[in-house]
Coordinates of C-alpha atoms and ligand atoms in Angstrom, one line a residue:
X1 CA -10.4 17.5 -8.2
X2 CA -12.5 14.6 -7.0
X3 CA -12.5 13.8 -2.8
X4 CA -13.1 10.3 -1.1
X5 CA -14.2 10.8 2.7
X6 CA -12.9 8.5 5.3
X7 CA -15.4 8.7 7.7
X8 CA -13.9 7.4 11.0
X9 CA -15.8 9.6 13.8
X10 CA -13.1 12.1 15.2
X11 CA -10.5 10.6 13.1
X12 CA -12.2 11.1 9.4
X13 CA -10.0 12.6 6.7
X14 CA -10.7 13.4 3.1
X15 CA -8.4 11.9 0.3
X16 CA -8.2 14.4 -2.4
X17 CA -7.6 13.1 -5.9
X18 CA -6.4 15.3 -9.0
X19 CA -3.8 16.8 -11.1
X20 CA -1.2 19.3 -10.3
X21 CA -3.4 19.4 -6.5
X22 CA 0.9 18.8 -5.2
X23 CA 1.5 22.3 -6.2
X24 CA -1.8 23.4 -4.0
X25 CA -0.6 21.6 -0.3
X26 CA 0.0 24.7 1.5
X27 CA -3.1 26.0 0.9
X28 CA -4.7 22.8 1.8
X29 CA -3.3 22.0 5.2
X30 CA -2.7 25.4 6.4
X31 CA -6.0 25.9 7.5
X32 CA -5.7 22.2 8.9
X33 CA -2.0 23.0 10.9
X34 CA -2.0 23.8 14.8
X35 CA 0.9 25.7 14.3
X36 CA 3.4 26.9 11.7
X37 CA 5.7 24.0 11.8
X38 CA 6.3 21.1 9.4
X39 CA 8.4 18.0 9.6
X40 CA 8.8 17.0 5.5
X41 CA 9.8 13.6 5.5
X42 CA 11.1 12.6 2.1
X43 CA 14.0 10.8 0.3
X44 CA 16.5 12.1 -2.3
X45 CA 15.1 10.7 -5.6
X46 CA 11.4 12.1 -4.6
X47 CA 12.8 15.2 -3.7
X48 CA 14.7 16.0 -6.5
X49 CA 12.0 15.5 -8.7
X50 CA 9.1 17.4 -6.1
X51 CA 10.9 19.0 -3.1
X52 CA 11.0 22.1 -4.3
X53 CA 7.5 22.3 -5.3
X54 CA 6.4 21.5 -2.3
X55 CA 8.7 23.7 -0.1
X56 CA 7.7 26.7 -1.5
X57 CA 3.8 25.9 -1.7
X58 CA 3.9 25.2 2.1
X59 CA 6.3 28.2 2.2
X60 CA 4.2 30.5 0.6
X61 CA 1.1 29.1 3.0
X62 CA 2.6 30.6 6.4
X63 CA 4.5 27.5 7.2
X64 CA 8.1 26.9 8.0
X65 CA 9.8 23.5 6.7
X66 CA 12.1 21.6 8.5
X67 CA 13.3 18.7 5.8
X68 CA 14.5 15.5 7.0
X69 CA 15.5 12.7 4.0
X70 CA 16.0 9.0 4.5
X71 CA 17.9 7.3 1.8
X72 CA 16.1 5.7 -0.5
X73 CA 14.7 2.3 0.0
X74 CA 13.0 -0.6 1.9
X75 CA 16.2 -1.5 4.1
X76 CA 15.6 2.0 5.7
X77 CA 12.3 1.7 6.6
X78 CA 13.7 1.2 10.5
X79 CA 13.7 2.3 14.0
X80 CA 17.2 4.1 13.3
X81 CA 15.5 6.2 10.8
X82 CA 13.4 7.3 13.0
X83 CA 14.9 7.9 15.4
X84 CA 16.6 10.3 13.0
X85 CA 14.2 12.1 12.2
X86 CA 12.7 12.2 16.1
X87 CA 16.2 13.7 16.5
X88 CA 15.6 16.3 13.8
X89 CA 12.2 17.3 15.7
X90 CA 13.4 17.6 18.8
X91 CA 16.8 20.0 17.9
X92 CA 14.1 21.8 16.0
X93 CA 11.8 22.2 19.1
X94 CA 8.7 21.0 17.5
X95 CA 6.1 20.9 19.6
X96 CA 2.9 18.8 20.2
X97 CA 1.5 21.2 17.6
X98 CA 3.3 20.8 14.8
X99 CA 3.0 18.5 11.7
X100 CA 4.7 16.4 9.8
X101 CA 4.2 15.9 5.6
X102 CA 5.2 12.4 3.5
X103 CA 6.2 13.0 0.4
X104 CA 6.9 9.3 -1.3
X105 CA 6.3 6.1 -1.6
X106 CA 5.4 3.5 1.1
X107 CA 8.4 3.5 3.0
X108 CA 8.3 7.2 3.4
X109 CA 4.6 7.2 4.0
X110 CA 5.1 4.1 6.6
X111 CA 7.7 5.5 8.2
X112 CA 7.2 9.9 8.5
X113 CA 3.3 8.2 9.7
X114 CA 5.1 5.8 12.5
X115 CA 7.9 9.1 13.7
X116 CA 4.2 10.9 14.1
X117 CA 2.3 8.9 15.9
X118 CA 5.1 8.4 18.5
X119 CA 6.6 12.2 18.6
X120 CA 5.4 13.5 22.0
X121 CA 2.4 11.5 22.1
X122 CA 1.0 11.6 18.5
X123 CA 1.5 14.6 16.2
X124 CA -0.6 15.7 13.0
X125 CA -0.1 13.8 9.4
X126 CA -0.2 14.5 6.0
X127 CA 0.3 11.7 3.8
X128 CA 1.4 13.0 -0.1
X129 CA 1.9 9.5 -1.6
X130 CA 4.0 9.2 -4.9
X131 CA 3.9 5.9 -6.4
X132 CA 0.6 3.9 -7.4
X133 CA 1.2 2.0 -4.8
X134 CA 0.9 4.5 -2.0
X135 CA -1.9 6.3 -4.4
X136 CA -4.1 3.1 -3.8
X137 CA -3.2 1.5 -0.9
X138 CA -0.8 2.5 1.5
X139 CA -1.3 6.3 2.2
X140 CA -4.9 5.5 3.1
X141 CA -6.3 3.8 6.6
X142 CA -3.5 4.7 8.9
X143 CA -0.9 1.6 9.3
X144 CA 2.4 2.7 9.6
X145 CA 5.1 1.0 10.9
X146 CA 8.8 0.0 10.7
X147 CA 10.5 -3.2 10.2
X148 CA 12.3 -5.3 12.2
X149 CA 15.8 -6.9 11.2
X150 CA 14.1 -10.3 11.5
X151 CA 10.4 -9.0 10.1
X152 CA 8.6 -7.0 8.3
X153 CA 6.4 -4.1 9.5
X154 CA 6.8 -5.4 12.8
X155 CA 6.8 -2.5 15.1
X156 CA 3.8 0.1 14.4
X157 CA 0.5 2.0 15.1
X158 CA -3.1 2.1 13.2
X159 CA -2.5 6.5 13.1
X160 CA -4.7 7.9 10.8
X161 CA -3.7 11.2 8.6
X162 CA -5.3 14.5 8.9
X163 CA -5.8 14.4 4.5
X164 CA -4.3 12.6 1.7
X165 CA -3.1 14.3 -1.0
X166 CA -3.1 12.6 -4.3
X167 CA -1.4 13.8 -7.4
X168 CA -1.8 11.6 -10.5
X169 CA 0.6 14.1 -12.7
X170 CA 3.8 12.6 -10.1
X171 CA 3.0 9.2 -11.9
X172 CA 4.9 10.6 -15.0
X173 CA 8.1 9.8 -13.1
X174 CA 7.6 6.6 -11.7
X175 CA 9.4 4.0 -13.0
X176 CA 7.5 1.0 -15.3
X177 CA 8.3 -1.6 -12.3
X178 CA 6.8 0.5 -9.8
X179 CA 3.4 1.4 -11.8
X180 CA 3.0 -2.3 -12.6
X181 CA 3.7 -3.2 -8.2
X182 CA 0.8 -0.7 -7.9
X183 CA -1.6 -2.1 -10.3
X184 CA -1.2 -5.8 -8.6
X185 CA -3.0 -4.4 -5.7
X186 CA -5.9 -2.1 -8.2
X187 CA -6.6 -5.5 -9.6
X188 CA -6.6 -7.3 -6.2
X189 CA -9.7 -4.7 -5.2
X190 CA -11.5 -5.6 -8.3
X191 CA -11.1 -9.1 -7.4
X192 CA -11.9 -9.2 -3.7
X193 CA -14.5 -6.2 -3.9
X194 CA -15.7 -5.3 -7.0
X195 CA -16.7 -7.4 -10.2
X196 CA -17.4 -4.4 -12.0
X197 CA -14.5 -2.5 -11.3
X198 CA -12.7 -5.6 -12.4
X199 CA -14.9 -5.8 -15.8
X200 CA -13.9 -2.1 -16.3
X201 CA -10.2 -2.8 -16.2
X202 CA -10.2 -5.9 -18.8
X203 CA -11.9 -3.1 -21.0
X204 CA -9.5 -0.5 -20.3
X205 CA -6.5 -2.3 -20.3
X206 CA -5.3 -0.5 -23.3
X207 CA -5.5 2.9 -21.7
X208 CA -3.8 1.6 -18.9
X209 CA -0.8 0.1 -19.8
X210 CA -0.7 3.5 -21.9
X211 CA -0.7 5.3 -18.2
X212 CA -3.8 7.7 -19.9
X213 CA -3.7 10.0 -17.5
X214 CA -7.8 10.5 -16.5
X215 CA -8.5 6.5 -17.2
X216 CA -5.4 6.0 -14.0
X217 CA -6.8 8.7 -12.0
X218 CA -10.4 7.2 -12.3
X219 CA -8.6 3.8 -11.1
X220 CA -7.1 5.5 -8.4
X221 CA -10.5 7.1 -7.3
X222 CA -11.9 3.8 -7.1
X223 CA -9.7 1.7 -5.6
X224 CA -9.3 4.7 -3.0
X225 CA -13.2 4.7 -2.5
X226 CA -13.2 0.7 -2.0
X227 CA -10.2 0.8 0.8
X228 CA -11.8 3.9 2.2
X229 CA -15.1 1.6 2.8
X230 CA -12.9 -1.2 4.1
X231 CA -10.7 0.7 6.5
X232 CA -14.3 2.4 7.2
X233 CA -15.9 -0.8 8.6
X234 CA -12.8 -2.5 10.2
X235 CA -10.1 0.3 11.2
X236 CA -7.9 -1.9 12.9
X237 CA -8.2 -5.3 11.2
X238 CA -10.5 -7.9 13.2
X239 CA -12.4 -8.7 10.3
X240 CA -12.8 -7.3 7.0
X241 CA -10.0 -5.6 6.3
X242 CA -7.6 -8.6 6.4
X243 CA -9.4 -9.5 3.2
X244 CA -6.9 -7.1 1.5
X245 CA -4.3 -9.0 2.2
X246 CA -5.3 -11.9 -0.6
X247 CA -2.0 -13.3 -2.2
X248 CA 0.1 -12.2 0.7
X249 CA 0.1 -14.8 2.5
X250 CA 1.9 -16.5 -0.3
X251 CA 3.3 -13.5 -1.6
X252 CA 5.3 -12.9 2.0
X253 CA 6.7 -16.4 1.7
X254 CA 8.1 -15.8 -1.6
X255 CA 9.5 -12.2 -0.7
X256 CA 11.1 -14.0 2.8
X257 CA 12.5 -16.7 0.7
X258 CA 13.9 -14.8 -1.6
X259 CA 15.6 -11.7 1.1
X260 CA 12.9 -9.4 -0.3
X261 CA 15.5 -8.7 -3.0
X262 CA 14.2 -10.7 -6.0
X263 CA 10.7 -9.2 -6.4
X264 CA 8.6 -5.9 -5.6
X265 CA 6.0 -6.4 -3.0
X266 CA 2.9 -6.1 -5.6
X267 CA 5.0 -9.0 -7.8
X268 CA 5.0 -11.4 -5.2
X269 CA 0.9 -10.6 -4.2
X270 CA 0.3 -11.0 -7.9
X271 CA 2.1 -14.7 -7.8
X272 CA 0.5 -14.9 -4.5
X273 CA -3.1 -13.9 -6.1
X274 CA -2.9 -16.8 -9.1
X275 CA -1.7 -19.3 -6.1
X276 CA -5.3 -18.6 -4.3
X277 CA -7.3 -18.5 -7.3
X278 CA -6.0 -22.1 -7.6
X279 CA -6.6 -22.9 -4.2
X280 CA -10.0 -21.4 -4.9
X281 CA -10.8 -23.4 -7.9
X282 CA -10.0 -26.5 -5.8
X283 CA -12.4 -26.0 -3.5
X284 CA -15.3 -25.0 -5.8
X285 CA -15.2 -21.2 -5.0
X286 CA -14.3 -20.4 -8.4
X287 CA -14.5 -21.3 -12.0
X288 CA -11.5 -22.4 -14.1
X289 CA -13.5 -19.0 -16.7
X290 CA -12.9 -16.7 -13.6
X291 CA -9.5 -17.9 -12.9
X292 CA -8.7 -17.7 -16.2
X293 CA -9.6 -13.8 -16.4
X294 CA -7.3 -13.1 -13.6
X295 CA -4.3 -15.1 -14.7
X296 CA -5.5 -13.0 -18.4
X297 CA -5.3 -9.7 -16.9
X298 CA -2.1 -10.2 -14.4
X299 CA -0.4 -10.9 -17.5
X300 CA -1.5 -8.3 -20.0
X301 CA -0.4 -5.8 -17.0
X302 CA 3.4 -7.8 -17.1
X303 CA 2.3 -9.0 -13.5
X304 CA 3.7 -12.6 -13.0
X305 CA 1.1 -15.2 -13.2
X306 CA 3.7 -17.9 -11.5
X307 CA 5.5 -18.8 -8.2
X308 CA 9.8 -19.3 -8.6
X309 CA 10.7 -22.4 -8.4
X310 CA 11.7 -22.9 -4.7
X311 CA 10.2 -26.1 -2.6
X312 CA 6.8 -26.0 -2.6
X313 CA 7.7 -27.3 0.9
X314 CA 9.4 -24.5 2.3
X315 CA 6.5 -22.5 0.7
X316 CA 4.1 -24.2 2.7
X317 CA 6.5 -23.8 5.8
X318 CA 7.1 -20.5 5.4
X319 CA 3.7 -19.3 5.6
X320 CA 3.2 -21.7 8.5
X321 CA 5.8 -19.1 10.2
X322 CA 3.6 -15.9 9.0
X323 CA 2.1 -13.5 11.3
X324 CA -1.4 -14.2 9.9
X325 CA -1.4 -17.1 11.2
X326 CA -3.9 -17.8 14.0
X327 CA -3.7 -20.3 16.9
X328 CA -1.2 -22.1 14.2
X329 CA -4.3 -22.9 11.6
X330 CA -3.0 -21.0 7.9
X331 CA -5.8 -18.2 7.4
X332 CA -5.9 -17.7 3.8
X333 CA -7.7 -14.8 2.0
X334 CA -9.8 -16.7 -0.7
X335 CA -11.9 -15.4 -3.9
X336 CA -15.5 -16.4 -4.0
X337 CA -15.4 -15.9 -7.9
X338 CA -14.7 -12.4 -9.1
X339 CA -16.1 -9.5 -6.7
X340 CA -15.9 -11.4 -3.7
X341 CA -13.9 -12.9 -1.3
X342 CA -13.9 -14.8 2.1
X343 CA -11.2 -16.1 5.3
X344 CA -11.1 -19.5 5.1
X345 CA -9.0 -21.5 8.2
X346 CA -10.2 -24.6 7.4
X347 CA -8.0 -26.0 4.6
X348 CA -5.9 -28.8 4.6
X349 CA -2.3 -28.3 3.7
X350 CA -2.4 -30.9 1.1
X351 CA -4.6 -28.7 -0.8
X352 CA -2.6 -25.6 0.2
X353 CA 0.6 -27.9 -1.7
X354 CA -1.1 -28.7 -4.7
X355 CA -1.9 -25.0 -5.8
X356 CA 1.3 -24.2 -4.8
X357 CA 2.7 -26.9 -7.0
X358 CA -0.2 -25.9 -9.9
X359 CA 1.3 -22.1 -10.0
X360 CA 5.2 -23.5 -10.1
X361 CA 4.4 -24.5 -14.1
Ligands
NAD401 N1 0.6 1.2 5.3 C1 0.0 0.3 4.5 O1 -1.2 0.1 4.5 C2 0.8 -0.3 3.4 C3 0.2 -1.0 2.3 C4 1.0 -1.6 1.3 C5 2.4 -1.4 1.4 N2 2.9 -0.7 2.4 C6 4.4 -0.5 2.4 O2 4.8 0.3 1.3 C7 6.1 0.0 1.0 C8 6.3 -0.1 -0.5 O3 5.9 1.1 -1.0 P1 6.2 1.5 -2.6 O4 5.9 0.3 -3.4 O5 5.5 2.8 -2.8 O6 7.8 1.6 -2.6 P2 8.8 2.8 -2.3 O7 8.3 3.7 -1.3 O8 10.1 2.1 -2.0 O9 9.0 3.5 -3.7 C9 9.4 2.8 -4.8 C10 10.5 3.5 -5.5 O10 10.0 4.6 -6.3 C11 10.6 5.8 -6.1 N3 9.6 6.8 -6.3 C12 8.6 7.2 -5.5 N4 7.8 8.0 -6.2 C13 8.3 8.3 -7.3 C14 8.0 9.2 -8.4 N5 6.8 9.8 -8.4 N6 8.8 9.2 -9.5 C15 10.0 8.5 -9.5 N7 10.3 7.6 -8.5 C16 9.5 7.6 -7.5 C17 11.1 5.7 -4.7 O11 12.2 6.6 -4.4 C18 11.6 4.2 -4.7 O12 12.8 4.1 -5.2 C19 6.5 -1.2 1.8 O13 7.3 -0.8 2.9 C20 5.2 -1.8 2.3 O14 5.4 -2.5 3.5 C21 2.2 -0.2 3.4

């Protein structure tokens, strides 16, 4: 069992990393819990495979489960949903003291995290991700939010967990799409943070794409250590922390154009990563050798090295319409080679275009 701190003043929180450690959560948060109550927030296909696990370890802890399960998918990640399972909380007669557990994937994590922050005031919050994705990214540094009909992640909170629990054995399950969404963003921390880390996954690509169980849980521990000292240094996004989102800007475009039906979230940042290495490249902030080791790796890990073919246009206009966009300049997320990367607002659109149109073929 390995721990990554989060150290965040009053608001730190360990992220504990290791096989079978699921089985252990009652013991884990009991000490943590104010009182005996727990809101598990879940959906059917992660419950079926870990709900009962779960129940009965927080059951044989002291505590006393209320379960509440969202169907499955994005298009639930709302404000109905919530207010579901506010509903649930309140017929139960949950107090301020009680807690409430994730047990899934983004949208679970995104959206038990949102019902806590807003239940009378702000509740406690344990996050147990499920998928890579959640592993790596999401269940750490405390955004959660819902969508709007018209946008994505629109209505939120920066509401930081109590612990993250992280079970690399639940991986096992995960289907091949989802592992490959999560290691889009594993590789986006090698390329905006870490050239070594990045190094290390070219050589254990193998082992990877194999899922070797200790070589993913030492990928997990350190892309978990490299948010941790991101979210650590800018916990509510002025600064560095938007350098996580590189390919996104791109990547949002493709996923709005498309109804966010076509392509997983960490497909359209991998497309979206290849775009700014181009962009990059064209401005002398990268080799065509370090490009080339990006588009290299993307692919051995069946991450899409290319954009659809939609108008490069409505591309462009698109991610004119994004949120990131400040006082209507396109802020882009760019690598500075491999390790490094850097916000640039000062690039004209006719470069913008041609990387676009260089990732189309
Ligand atoms: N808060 C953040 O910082 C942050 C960061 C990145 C993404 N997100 C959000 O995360 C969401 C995407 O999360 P996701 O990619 O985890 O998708 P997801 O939560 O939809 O999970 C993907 C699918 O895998 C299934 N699943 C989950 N765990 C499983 C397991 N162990 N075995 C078998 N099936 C399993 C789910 O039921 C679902 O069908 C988006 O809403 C996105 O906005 C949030």
């Amino acid at each position: 069992m390995r721990t990554v701190r989060v150290n965040l003043g009053q608001r730190s929180y360990s992220v504990i990393i290791g096989n079978g450690v699921y089985l252990r959560l009652g013991e884990l948060v009991a000490d943590r819990a104010r009182s005996h109550r727990v809101l598990l927030v879940s959906n059917p296909t992660v419950f079926a495979l870990y709900g009962d696990g779960v129940v009965n370890s927080l059951q044989e802890a002291g505590l006393k489960v209320v379960t509440g399960l969202v169907p499955d998918g994005e298009e639930y990640k709302t404000l109905e949903q919530a207010q579901k399972l506010i509903d649930l909380a309140v017929e139960n007669r949950f107090d301020r003291h009680a807690m409430v557990v994730a047990l899934g994937g983004g949208v679970i994590g995104d959206l038990a995290g949102f019902v806590a922050a807003i239940y009378q005031r702000g509740i406690d919050f344990v996050q147990l991700p499920t998928t890579l994705l959640a592993h790596v990214d999401s269940s750490i540094g405390g955004k959660v939010a819902v969508n709007h009909p018209r946008a994505k992640n629109m209505i939120g909170a920066f509401y930081q967990p109590k612990i993250v629990i992280i079970d690399p054995a639940v991986l096992a399950t995960l289907p091949p799409r989802e592992f490959k969404n999560g290691m889009a963003e594993v590789v986006k921390y090698g390329i905006i943070l870490d050239e070594g880390f990045f190094t290390w996954l070219e050589e254990e690509l193998e082992p990877i794409i194999q899922r070797e169980e200790t070589i993913i849980a030492e990928a997990i521990y350190h892309s978990c250590s490299l948010k941790a000292r991101v979210v650590e240094e800018d916990e509510t996004e002025q600064g560095k922390r938007a350098l996580l989102n590189l390919g996104h800007t791109f990547g949002h475009a493709v996923e709005t154009l498309t109804g966010y039906q076509q392509y997983r979230h960490g497909e359209a940042v991998a497309m979206g990563i290849i775009t700014a290495c181009y962009l990059a490249e064209s401005q002398g902030m990268m080799n065509t050798g370090e490009a080339q080791r990006v588009r290299e790796l993307q692919q051995a890990l069946g991450l899409p090295i290319q954009l659809p073919r939609l108008q490069p246009e409505l591309i462009m206009q698109t991610m004119h319409q994004d949120k990131k966009m400040l006082a209507g300049r396109l802020r882009l997320v760019l690598p500075q080679g491999i390790g490094r990367a850097v916000i640039r607002d000062d690039i004209d659109d006719g470069a913008v275009l041609a990387a676009i149109n260089r990732a189309m073929v």
